[in-house]
């Protein structure tokens, strides 16, 4: 079977093949779109890790991503790299008393982040028997005719943006890290697809592209971020980034906006006047799997 030309196959020896093609003078006889494709592919493979790129190199990478989206998906996107803001650390609190298991957050997240039809959404909502916190008894694929069910409660789970993230420690090539605003990100162009991070994450948060992602052009969200919802490739990892393409521009995450009951509270943990801080200071809050010391920046609470 033919291997796609990505960073991993490149590292495994595809360099020689490409060099031979180029060296044989084939480039000269190619039409311009093929030359652009090959040029972009080579430059992409030689690209540095995001944190080590100069501002000029980042601009070139963003332009390549936009060209690739036009070529491959026939869509016009804008890809930016809006940086973290000073004095901002993002966090989330979710009111479990209000969650009715409608999964609107799941759908909105899937759309906003240009997720592949081949992949599971970033957010999973787990249905549990009332009174139980035993996640081993949770139903991750519930599908009742109506929600909420009288004898169940619902626990939405996504990347917890851990302060001490097991996924980051597991990555052998530095393709995933924590940004200054607390969001754990992935450089899709640097990921070699080993999936160590997926195994290390205790919250089922990471999704791997086993196949070339399928995102119909009609639902492609065109405002994208390099570390967020830009088009991904086969063989790389992805996950929730608290919608950094939105939230770094002062907007709310798609899941928060879509929730019909107002169960989700997103904000800046460093803002003492914010609703998030109010919840953390006045409610009894819980974090998932506290005993693992991953220090999630995602809290759960109830009205009780
Ligand atoms: S929830 Fe998982 S993927 Fe997200 S930061 Fe924590 S360990 Fe990493
Ligand atoms: S799959 Fe995960 S651990 Fe492996 S390179 Fe990609 S981000 Fe790093």
Coordinates of C-alpha atoms and ligand atoms in Angstrom, one line a residue:
X1 CA 0.0 0.0 0.0
X2 CA 1.3 3.5 -0.8
X3 CA 2.3 5.5 2.3
X4 CA 1.2 9.2 2.4
X5 CA 4.1 11.6 2.4
X6 CA 4.1 13.0 5.9
X7 CA 6.7 13.8 8.5
X8 CA 6.9 10.2 9.6
X9 CA 7.4 8.7 6.2
X10 CA 9.8 11.5 5.4
X11 CA 11.8 10.6 8.5
X12 CA 11.7 6.9 7.3
X13 CA 13.4 7.6 4.0
X14 CA 11.0 9.3 1.6
X15 CA 13.6 12.1 1.3
X16 CA 15.6 10.1 -1.1
X17 CA 12.7 9.5 -3.4
X18 CA 11.8 13.2 -3.5
X19 CA 15.4 14.2 -4.0
X20 CA 15.7 11.7 -6.9
X21 CA 12.6 13.1 -8.6
X22 CA 13.8 16.7 -8.2
X23 CA 17.3 15.8 -9.2
X24 CA 16.1 14.2 -12.4
X25 CA 14.9 17.5 -13.7
X26 CA 11.3 16.4 -13.4
X27 CA 10.3 19.7 -11.7
X28 CA 11.1 21.6 -14.8
X29 CA 8.5 19.7 -16.9
X30 CA 5.7 19.9 -14.3
X31 CA 2.8 22.3 -14.6
X32 CA 2.7 25.1 -12.1
X33 CA 0.1 23.6 -9.8
X34 CA 2.1 20.4 -9.5
X35 CA 5.2 22.4 -8.9
X36 CA 3.4 24.4 -6.2
X37 CA 2.2 21.1 -4.6
X38 CA 5.7 19.6 -4.5
X39 CA 7.3 22.8 -3.3
X40 CA 4.8 23.2 -0.5
X41 CA 5.2 19.5 0.4
X42 CA 9.0 19.8 0.6
X43 CA 8.9 23.1 2.5
X44 CA 6.3 21.6 4.9
X45 CA 8.5 18.6 5.6
X46 CA 11.5 20.9 6.3
X47 CA 9.4 23.1 8.5
X48 CA 10.6 23.7 12.1
X49 CA 8.5 23.0 15.2
X50 CA 6.1 25.9 15.7
X51 CA 7.8 27.3 18.8
X52 CA 11.2 27.5 17.0
X53 CA 9.9 29.2 13.8
X54 CA 10.7 32.8 13.1
X55 CA 7.7 35.1 12.5
X56 CA 8.5 35.0 8.8
X57 CA 8.6 31.2 8.8
X58 CA 5.3 31.1 10.6
X59 CA 3.7 33.4 7.9
X60 CA 5.0 31.1 5.2
X61 CA 3.5 28.1 7.0
X62 CA 0.2 29.8 7.3
X63 CA 0.2 30.6 3.6
X64 CA 1.0 27.0 2.8
X65 CA -1.9 25.8 4.9
X66 CA -4.3 28.2 3.1
X67 CA -3.0 27.0 -0.3
X68 CA -3.2 23.4 0.7
X69 CA -6.9 23.8 1.7
X70 CA -7.6 25.4 -1.7
X71 CA -5.9 22.6 -3.5
X72 CA -7.2 19.6 -1.5
X73 CA -10.6 20.7 -0.3
X74 CA -11.4 23.4 -2.7
X75 CA -12.1 25.9 0.1
X76 CA -10.8 29.3 1.0
X77 CA -9.7 29.6 4.5
X78 CA -7.8 32.1 6.6
X79 CA -5.3 30.7 9.0
X80 CA -3.8 32.8 11.7
X81 CA -1.7 32.3 14.8
X82 CA -3.2 34.7 17.3
X83 CA -1.0 34.6 20.3
X84 CA -2.0 34.1 23.9
X85 CA -3.0 37.3 25.7
X86 CA -1.1 38.6 28.8
X87 CA -2.7 37.9 32.1
X88 CA -5.1 35.3 30.7
X89 CA -5.3 31.6 31.8
X90 CA -8.3 29.9 30.4
X91 CA -10.5 27.6 32.5
X92 CA -14.0 26.0 32.4
X93 CA -16.6 25.1 34.9
X94 CA -19.7 23.0 34.1
X95 CA -22.9 22.9 36.1
X96 CA -24.0 19.3 36.2
X97 CA -27.4 20.2 37.6
X98 CA -28.1 21.9 34.3
X99 CA -26.7 19.4 31.8
X100 CA -29.6 17.4 30.2
X101 CA -27.5 15.3 27.9
X102 CA -28.7 17.1 24.7
X103 CA -25.2 16.9 23.2
X104 CA -25.5 20.3 21.4
X105 CA -22.0 21.0 22.7
X106 CA -20.7 17.9 20.9
X107 CA -22.2 18.9 17.6
X108 CA -21.1 22.6 17.8
X109 CA -17.6 21.6 18.7
X110 CA -17.4 19.1 15.9
X111 CA -18.5 21.8 13.4
X112 CA -16.4 24.6 14.8
X113 CA -13.2 22.5 14.8
X114 CA -13.6 21.1 11.3
X115 CA -13.5 17.6 12.7
X116 CA -13.4 14.7 10.3
X117 CA -16.4 12.5 9.6
X118 CA -14.1 9.6 10.2
X119 CA -13.4 10.6 13.8
X120 CA -15.1 10.8 17.1
X121 CA -16.0 14.3 18.4
X122 CA -13.7 15.9 20.9
X123 CA -16.5 16.1 23.6
X124 CA -18.1 12.9 24.9
X125 CA -21.1 13.0 27.1
X126 CA -21.3 10.1 29.5
X127 CA -24.6 8.9 30.8
X128 CA -24.5 7.6 34.4
X129 CA -27.0 6.1 36.8
X130 CA -28.3 8.8 39.2
X131 CA -26.3 8.9 42.4
X132 CA -23.2 7.2 40.8
X133 CA -19.8 8.7 40.0
X134 CA -18.5 5.3 38.9
X135 CA -17.2 6.0 35.4
X136 CA -16.9 2.3 34.7
X137 CA -20.7 2.2 34.7
X138 CA -21.0 5.1 32.3
X139 CA -22.6 4.8 28.9
X140 CA -20.5 6.7 26.4
X141 CA -22.8 6.1 23.5
X142 CA -26.3 6.6 24.9
X143 CA -29.0 7.3 22.4
X144 CA -32.5 7.6 24.1
X145 CA -35.5 9.0 22.3
X146 CA -35.6 11.9 24.7
X147 CA -33.3 13.5 27.3
X148 CA -33.0 13.9 30.1
X149 CA -33.9 10.4 31.3
X150 CA -35.4 10.3 34.8
X151 CA -32.9 7.8 36.2
X152 CA -29.7 9.2 34.6
X153 CA -27.3 12.2 34.9
X154 CA -24.8 13.4 32.3
X155 CA -21.1 14.1 32.4
X156 CA -19.6 16.0 29.4
X157 CA -15.8 15.3 29.2
X158 CA -13.3 16.9 26.9
X159 CA -9.6 17.9 27.1
X160 CA -9.2 19.2 30.7
X161 CA -6.3 21.4 29.7
X162 CA -4.3 19.9 32.6
X163 CA -1.8 22.1 34.4
X164 CA 0.5 19.0 34.6
X165 CA -0.5 17.3 31.4
X166 CA 0.5 13.6 31.0
X167 CA 0.1 13.9 27.3
X168 CA 2.9 16.5 27.0
X169 CA 5.3 14.4 29.1
X170 CA 4.6 11.4 26.9
X171 CA 5.4 13.0 23.5
X172 CA 8.8 12.0 22.3
X173 CA 9.3 14.8 19.8
X174 CA 7.8 17.9 21.5
X175 CA 4.8 18.1 19.2
X176 CA 2.5 19.0 22.0
X177 CA 2.9 21.5 24.8
X178 CA 1.1 23.9 27.1
X179 CA 0.7 27.5 25.9
X180 CA 1.1 30.5 28.3
X181 CA -2.7 30.8 28.4
X182 CA -2.9 27.2 29.8
X183 CA -4.2 25.6 26.6
X184 CA -2.4 22.4 25.6
X185 CA -1.8 22.4 21.9
X186 CA -0.5 20.2 19.1
X187 CA 1.7 21.2 16.1
X188 CA 0.1 18.9 13.6
X189 CA 3.0 19.4 11.2
X190 CA 5.4 18.2 13.9
X191 CA 3.4 15.2 15.2
X192 CA 4.8 11.9 14.1
X193 CA 1.6 10.0 15.0
X194 CA 3.1 7.7 17.6
X195 CA -0.1 8.0 19.8
X196 CA 1.9 7.9 23.1
X197 CA -0.1 11.0 24.2
X198 CA -3.4 9.3 23.5
X199 CA -2.4 6.4 25.8
X200 CA -1.1 8.8 28.5
X201 CA -4.2 11.0 28.6
X202 CA -6.6 9.8 31.4
X203 CA -9.6 11.7 30.0
X204 CA -10.0 10.1 26.6
X205 CA -9.4 13.5 25.1
X206 CA -7.2 12.9 22.1
X207 CA -8.3 11.8 18.6
X208 CA -6.1 10.2 16.0
X209 CA -6.5 10.6 12.3
X210 CA -6.3 7.0 11.0
X211 CA -7.6 8.1 7.6
X212 CA -7.3 11.3 5.6
X213 CA -9.7 13.6 7.4
X214 CA -13.1 14.1 5.6
X215 CA -14.6 17.5 6.1
X216 CA -17.2 18.5 3.5
X217 CA -16.4 21.9 2.0
X218 CA -20.0 23.0 2.8
X219 CA -19.3 22.8 6.5
X220 CA -15.7 24.0 6.6
X221 CA -15.3 26.8 9.1
X222 CA -13.0 29.3 7.3
X223 CA -11.6 31.2 10.2
X224 CA -8.8 29.0 11.5
X225 CA -5.8 29.0 13.8
X226 CA -2.5 27.1 13.2
X227 CA -2.8 25.4 16.6
X228 CA -6.6 25.0 16.5
X229 CA -9.2 24.2 13.8
X230 CA -7.1 24.4 10.7
X231 CA -7.3 21.3 8.4
X232 CA -5.4 18.3 9.7
X233 CA -3.8 15.4 7.9
X234 CA -3.9 11.6 8.1
X235 CA -1.5 10.2 10.8
X236 CA -1.7 13.1 13.3
X237 CA -3.3 13.7 16.7
X238 CA -5.8 16.4 17.6
X239 CA -8.1 17.4 20.4
X240 CA -10.1 20.3 22.1
X241 CA -8.1 23.5 22.4
X242 CA -10.9 25.5 24.2
X243 CA -11.6 26.9 20.7
X244 CA -8.5 29.0 20.8
X245 CA -9.3 30.4 17.3
X246 CA -12.3 32.0 19.0
X247 CA -11.3 32.5 22.6
X248 CA -8.0 34.3 21.9
X249 CA -10.1 36.8 20.1
X250 CA -12.4 37.4 23.0
X251 CA -15.2 35.0 21.9
X252 CA -16.7 32.1 23.8
X253 CA -16.0 28.5 22.8
X254 CA -18.6 26.9 20.5
X255 CA -19.7 24.4 23.1
X256 CA -20.5 27.2 25.6
X257 CA -22.5 29.1 23.0
X258 CA -24.5 26.0 21.9
X259 CA -25.5 24.8 25.3
X260 CA -29.3 25.3 25.6
X261 CA -29.3 25.3 29.4
X262 CA -26.3 27.6 30.2
X263 CA -24.5 24.8 31.9
X264 CA -21.0 25.9 30.7
X265 CA -19.0 28.7 32.1
X266 CA -15.8 29.6 30.3
X267 CA -13.4 32.4 31.3
X268 CA -10.2 33.8 32.5
X269 CA -9.0 32.2 35.8
X270 CA -7.0 35.3 36.5
X271 CA -10.0 37.7 36.4
X272 CA -11.2 38.1 40.0
X273 CA -14.4 39.6 38.8
X274 CA -15.3 36.9 36.3
X275 CA -18.1 34.4 36.6
X276 CA -15.7 31.5 36.5
X277 CA -13.8 32.8 39.6
X278 CA -17.2 33.3 41.3
X279 CA -18.1 29.7 40.8
X280 CA -14.7 28.4 41.9
X281 CA -14.8 30.5 45.1
X282 CA -18.5 30.0 46.0
X283 CA -19.5 26.5 44.9
X284 CA -18.3 23.1 45.8
X285 CA -16.3 22.1 42.7
X286 CA -14.9 18.7 41.6
X287 CA -12.3 17.7 39.1
X288 CA -12.1 14.4 37.4
X289 CA -9.5 11.9 38.6
X290 CA -7.9 14.3 41.1
X291 CA -5.8 11.5 42.4
X292 CA -3.7 11.5 39.2
X293 CA -2.4 15.1 40.0
X294 CA -2.8 16.2 36.4
X295 CA -4.4 19.4 37.8
X296 CA -7.3 19.9 35.2
X297 CA -8.4 23.5 34.5
X298 CA -11.9 22.1 34.1
X299 CA -14.2 22.0 37.1
X300 CA -17.7 20.5 37.7
X301 CA -20.3 21.7 40.2
X302 CA -23.9 21.4 41.0
X303 CA -26.7 23.8 42.2
X304 CA -27.0 21.9 45.5
Ligands
LIG1 S1 -7.0 16.0 29.3 FE1 -5.5 14.6 28.3 S2 -5.0 15.6 26.4 FE2 -5.9 17.2 27.7 S3 -4.2 18.2 28.7 FE3 -5.0 16.6 30.1 S4 -3.7 14.8 29.6 FE4 -3.5 16.2 27.9
LIG2 S1 1.0 11.3 18.5 FE1 1.1 12.5 20.4 S2 2.9 11.8 21.5 FE2 3.1 11.1 19.3 S3 4.2 12.8 18.3 FE3 2.0 13.3 18.0 S4 1.5 14.6 19.7 FE4 3.5 13.6 20.2

